[in-house]
Coordinates of C-alpha atoms in Angstrom, one line a residue:
M12 CA 83.3 48.2 155.3
S13 CA 84.6 50.0 158.1
D14 CA 82.8 50.9 161.3
T15 CA 83.2 54.4 160.8
G16 CA 81.1 53.6 157.3
E17 CA 78.6 52.0 159.2
L18 CA 77.8 53.8 161.0
L19 CA 77.5 56.1 158.9
F20 CA 75.8 54.7 155.8
T21 CA 72.7 52.5 157.7
P22 CA 70.6 50.9 155.6
E23 CA 68.4 53.3 156.5
L24 CA 69.6 56.2 156.4
L25 CA 70.5 55.4 152.5
S26 CA 66.9 54.6 152.0
D27 CA 65.5 57.5 153.5
A28 CA 68.1 60.5 151.2
V29 CA 67.8 58.7 148.0
A30 CA 64.2 59.5 148.7
E31 CA 64.1 62.5 150.5
L32 CA 66.9 64.7 149.0
H33 CA 66.2 65.8 145.6
T34 CA 67.5 68.8 144.8
V35 CA 71.9 69.5 144.2
H36 CA 71.9 71.8 147.5
D37 CA 70.6 68.4 149.6
W38 CA 72.3 66.2 148.4
L39 CA 75.9 68.5 149.0
R40 CA 74.9 69.8 152.4
F41 CA 74.0 65.4 152.8
A42 CA 77.4 64.4 151.5
V43 CA 79.6 68.2 153.4
S44 CA 77.8 66.4 156.6
K45 CA 79.2 63.7 156.5
L46 CA 82.8 64.6 154.9
N47 CA 82.6 66.0 158.2
Q48 CA 81.4 63.3 161.0
S49 CA 84.6 61.4 158.6
D50 CA 87.4 63.2 159.7
V51 CA 88.2 62.4 155.9
Y52 CA 91.3 64.1 155.5
L53 CA 91.3 66.9 152.4
G54 CA 94.1 67.9 150.5
H55 CA 94.3 66.4 147.4
G56 CA 92.8 69.3 145.7
T57 CA 91.3 70.4 148.1
D58 CA 90.4 72.0 150.7
N59 CA 87.6 71.6 152.3
P60 CA 84.5 69.3 152.6
W61 CA 81.8 71.2 149.9
D62 CA 84.1 71.4 147.2
E63 CA 85.0 68.3 147.6
A64 CA 81.3 67.0 147.8
A65 CA 80.8 69.3 144.9
G66 CA 83.6 67.7 143.8
L67 CA 82.1 64.2 143.3
L68 CA 78.6 66.1 142.6
S69 CA 79.0 67.4 139.4
F70 CA 80.7 64.1 138.2
V71 CA 78.2 62.3 138.5
L72 CA 76.0 64.5 136.6
H73 CA 78.0 65.1 133.5
L74 CA 78.1 69.2 134.8
P75 CA 81.7 71.3 135.4
P76 CA 82.8 72.0 138.3
L77 CA 79.8 73.7 140.4
T78 CA 80.1 77.5 141.4
D79 CA 76.9 78.2 139.0
D80 CA 74.3 79.3 142.1
K81 CA 71.0 78.8 139.5
L82 CA 72.6 74.8 139.7
L83 CA 72.2 74.2 143.3
N84 CA 68.1 73.8 142.5
V85 CA 68.8 71.1 139.8
R86 CA 66.6 67.5 140.8
L87 CA 69.1 64.9 140.8
T88 CA 67.1 61.9 138.7
R89 CA 67.4 58.7 141.2
G90 CA 69.9 57.3 139.4
E91 CA 72.2 60.0 139.5
R92 CA 71.0 60.4 143.4
Q93 CA 72.5 56.2 144.7
H94 CA 75.3 57.1 142.3
F95 CA 76.5 60.2 143.7
L96 CA 75.5 58.1 147.3
S97 CA 78.3 55.1 146.2
L98 CA 80.4 57.6 145.5
L99 CA 80.9 59.2 148.4
R100 CA 80.7 56.0 150.3
Q101 CA 84.1 55.3 148.3
R102 CA 85.6 58.7 149.6
I103 CA 85.2 58.2 153.3
E104 CA 85.1 53.9 153.5
Q105 CA 87.9 53.9 151.3
R106 CA 89.2 56.9 152.0
I107 CA 90.4 57.4 148.2
P108 CA 91.1 60.5 147.3
T109 CA 88.2 62.3 144.8
A110 CA 90.6 62.9 142.1
Y111 CA 91.2 59.0 141.6
I112 CA 87.7 58.2 141.7
T113 CA 86.5 60.9 139.2
Q114 CA 89.7 60.6 137.2
Q115 CA 89.4 64.1 136.4
A116 CA 91.7 66.7 138.0
Y117 CA 92.3 70.4 138.0
F118 CA 95.5 71.8 137.7
A119 CA 96.0 75.8 136.7
G120 CA 92.3 75.8 135.5
L121 CA 93.5 72.7 133.3
P122 CA 91.3 70.0 133.5
F123 CA 94.1 66.4 133.5
Y124 CA 93.0 62.7 134.3
V125 CA 94.2 60.7 137.2
D126 CA 94.8 57.4 138.7
E127 CA 96.7 55.7 140.9
R128 CA 99.8 55.1 139.1
V129 CA 100.3 59.0 139.5
L130 CA 99.5 62.1 142.1
V131 CA 96.8 63.7 142.7
P132 CA 98.5 67.2 141.3
R133 CA 98.2 70.6 144.2
S134 CA 101.2 71.3 143.5
P135 CA 101.2 75.7 144.1
I136 CA 103.8 76.3 141.1
A137 CA 100.6 76.2 139.7
E138 CA 100.1 79.6 140.4
L139 CA 103.3 80.5 139.1
I140 CA 103.1 79.3 135.4
N141 CA 99.2 81.5 135.2
C142 CA 101.9 84.1 135.8
K143 CA 104.2 83.2 133.2
F144 CA 107.3 83.3 136.3
I145 CA 107.3 86.4 135.5
R146 CA 109.2 87.2 138.6
Q147 CA 111.7 84.8 138.4
L148 CA 112.7 84.6 134.6
N149 CA 113.6 88.4 134.4
G150 CA 112.0 89.1 131.2
K151 CA 113.8 86.5 129.1
P152 CA 112.4 84.4 126.7
V153 CA 111.6 81.1 127.1
Q154 CA 112.3 78.6 124.6
Q155 CA 113.1 75.4 125.8
I156 CA 111.1 74.2 129.1
L157 CA 112.0 71.3 131.0
D158 CA 109.0 69.7 134.4
L159 CA 111.3 67.1 136.0
C160 CA 109.3 64.3 137.3
T161 CA 106.0 65.1 135.1
G162 CA 104.1 63.0 136.5
S163 CA 100.4 63.3 134.8
G164 CA 101.9 66.1 133.0
C165 CA 100.0 68.7 134.2
I166 CA 103.4 70.8 135.3
A167 CA 104.7 70.4 131.2
I168 CA 101.3 70.6 130.4
A169 CA 100.7 74.2 131.7
C170 CA 103.3 75.3 130.7
A171 CA 103.4 74.6 127.5
Y172 CA 99.8 77.1 127.5
A173 CA 101.3 79.8 128.7
F174 CA 104.6 79.5 126.4
E175 CA 103.1 78.7 122.9
D176 CA 107.2 79.2 121.7
A177 CA 108.2 77.2 124.0
Q178 CA 109.1 73.4 123.8
V179 CA 108.8 71.4 127.0
D180 CA 109.9 67.6 127.7
A181 CA 108.2 66.1 130.4
V182 CA 110.3 63.9 132.1
D183 CA 109.7 60.8 134.2
I184 CA 111.4 57.8 135.7
S185 CA 107.9 55.3 135.8
E186 CA 106.4 54.3 132.6
D187 CA 103.7 54.2 133.6
A188 CA 103.7 57.9 135.0
L189 CA 104.6 58.6 130.8
D190 CA 101.5 56.8 129.7
V191 CA 99.5 58.9 131.7
A192 CA 101.2 61.9 130.8
Q193 CA 100.7 60.5 127.1
Y194 CA 96.9 60.6 127.4
N195 CA 96.9 63.7 128.7
I196 CA 98.9 65.8 125.8
E197 CA 97.2 64.0 123.0
Q198 CA 93.5 65.0 125.2
H199 CA 95.4 68.5 125.2
G200 CA 96.4 68.9 121.5
L201 CA 100.4 69.4 122.5
E202 CA 102.3 65.5 121.1
Q203 CA 103.7 68.8 118.9
R204 CA 105.5 70.7 122.1
V205 CA 105.9 68.6 124.9
F206 CA 107.1 65.5 124.9
P207 CA 107.5 62.7 127.8
I208 CA 111.1 60.8 127.7
L209 CA 111.3 58.2 130.3
S210 CA 115.2 59.3 132.5
D211 CA 116.7 58.8 136.1
G212 CA 117.4 62.4 136.6
Y213 CA 118.9 64.4 133.4
S214 CA 120.5 60.6 132.5
A215 CA 119.2 60.8 129.4
L216 CA 118.8 64.3 128.0
G217 CA 122.3 64.5 127.1
G218 CA 123.4 67.8 126.4
A219 CA 120.0 69.8 126.2
R220 CA 119.1 72.8 128.5
Y221 CA 116.7 74.7 128.6
D222 CA 116.0 78.5 129.6
L223 CA 113.1 76.8 132.8
I224 CA 113.9 74.0 134.5
V225 CA 110.9 73.2 136.9
T226 CA 110.1 70.4 139.0
N227 CA 108.1 69.2 141.7
P228 CA 110.3 66.1 143.1
P229 CA 108.9 63.2 145.8
Y230 CA 110.5 65.3 149.2
V231 CA 108.5 63.1 151.9
D232 CA 110.9 62.5 153.9
A233 CA 110.9 58.8 156.4
D234 CA 109.0 59.9 159.3
D235 CA 106.3 61.0 157.7
M236 CA 105.5 58.2 155.0
D237 CA 105.0 56.7 158.0
D238 CA 102.6 59.0 159.1
L239 CA 100.6 59.5 156.1
P240 CA 97.1 59.9 155.9
D241 CA 95.2 57.0 154.8
E242 CA 95.0 59.0 151.1
Y243 CA 98.3 59.3 150.5
R244 CA 98.0 55.8 150.6
H245 CA 96.4 55.6 147.3
E246 CA 99.5 57.8 145.8
P247 CA 102.4 56.0 144.2
E248 CA 105.0 55.3 147.2
L249 CA 107.5 56.6 143.7
G250 CA 106.1 60.2 144.0
L251 CA 106.4 60.7 146.8
A252 CA 109.0 59.3 149.0
S253 CA 113.5 60.7 148.7
G254 CA 115.1 59.3 151.7
E255 CA 115.5 59.5 155.4
D256 CA 115.3 63.4 155.3
G257 CA 113.3 63.7 151.7
L258 CA 115.9 65.6 149.8
A259 CA 117.5 62.6 147.9
L260 CA 116.1 63.2 145.0
T261 CA 116.2 67.5 145.1
R262 CA 120.6 66.9 145.5
H263 CA 120.2 65.0 142.4
I264 CA 118.3 68.0 140.9
L265 CA 120.6 70.8 142.5
R266 CA 124.3 69.2 141.3
G267 CA 122.8 69.1 137.4
A268 CA 120.5 71.9 136.7
A269 CA 123.3 74.7 136.0
E270 CA 124.7 71.8 133.1
H271 CA 120.8 71.7 132.2
L272 CA 120.3 75.4 131.9
T273 CA 121.0 77.6 129.0
D274 CA 122.2 81.8 130.2
G275 CA 120.0 83.6 132.1
G276 CA 118.1 79.7 133.3
V277 CA 116.3 79.1 136.6
L278 CA 115.0 76.6 138.4
V279 CA 112.3 76.5 139.7
C280 CA 111.3 73.2 142.6
E281 CA 109.1 72.4 146.2
V282 CA 110.3 70.8 148.7
G283 CA 107.5 70.9 150.9
N284 CA 107.8 70.5 154.4
S285 CA 112.1 69.4 153.9
M286 CA 112.6 73.2 153.0
V287 CA 114.0 73.2 156.6
Q288 CA 115.8 70.5 156.4
L289 CA 117.2 72.2 152.8
Q290 CA 117.8 75.6 154.7
Q291 CA 120.2 73.6 156.5
D292 CA 122.6 71.5 155.1
Y293 CA 123.0 74.3 152.8
P294 CA 122.7 77.9 154.3
D295 CA 125.1 79.5 152.3
V296 CA 123.3 79.4 149.3
A297 CA 120.8 82.0 148.0
F298 CA 117.2 80.3 147.9
D299 CA 115.2 82.9 146.7
W300 CA 111.7 80.7 148.8
L301 CA 108.8 82.0 146.8
Q302 CA 105.7 83.7 147.7
F303 CA 102.1 82.4 147.5
E304 CA 99.0 84.8 147.3
H305 CA 96.9 81.6 147.3
G306 CA 98.4 78.9 150.2
G307 CA 101.6 76.6 149.8
I308 CA 105.2 77.0 150.6
G309 CA 109.1 75.1 149.6
V310 CA 109.0 76.3 146.4
F311 CA 112.4 77.5 146.2
A312 CA 113.9 79.7 142.4
I313 CA 117.6 79.8 142.3
S314 CA 119.3 81.0 138.6
K315 CA 121.6 79.2 137.1
A316 CA 124.9 81.4 138.0
E317 CA 123.7 80.7 141.7
L318 CA 123.7 76.8 140.9
E319 CA 127.3 77.6 139.5
R320 CA 128.9 79.4 142.6
C321 CA 127.3 77.0 145.1
Q322 CA 128.4 73.3 142.4
H323 CA 131.3 73.0 144.8
L324 CA 128.3 72.9 147.9
F325 CA 125.8 70.4 145.4
Q326 CA 129.1 67.6 145.1
D327 CA 129.3 67.2 148.6

């Protein structure tokens, strides 16, 4: 147990909490106070301690996300109180992201199974999927989609919901990640439209072409990897790190994208904070940096035509 845990969860406090706190509201308030005191890092699906606590509590109570105020006065059994306390202590003392504790995360409004074989879904690309990439596609019909670096399969599956007539290839270099993706595909009943493929980038795709390529590749540079909060240490490094400047895989994606896009096709790629380096490296490329209503940076769209025009730049 960490020193922080010892201070926050004394035997006396634990006993008093179980005896005196009864309702959902009681326990949410208690958990928010403890999360604030512990200075945990929030950013794996939530951005505030109330939502973080609610995620843990809804899991314990076998309820959907706690968005209904009528639930606030519901009372917990003693067993539920003790279970919630144990999960809260895990979150604080071991710095485990809530999604790994509950093995569930939401992306684009959909539930997904996650564990430490894959990153916790949190990309702002979800907002684009919910809008069916309407501005980026400019009316282009979508029949074939590639989700490169699929991880849990959340982008691929959400795209299959958004484009009901499309087939989606879900590509990853990690067999462990693809096992998780396959499970999620089956849970959503999409085995006939979403296909997990083991591949190092485009290497196993042959001459396949797509109307839309969506990718959230690793993009954390070496300096940032050294400074990541403890919560990130539970995630697979393969899904985070991408060379000294964070762009090793993105360069590979840019080099091969045009060859795997249909005419009028579009690549949508997330690079996070590495967007600054990308712009410095390719000042003559017309990246379309996208804006998000619900927050997020570092996602660009680029057309096949622009990729072809700049192909010589990506060969360096």
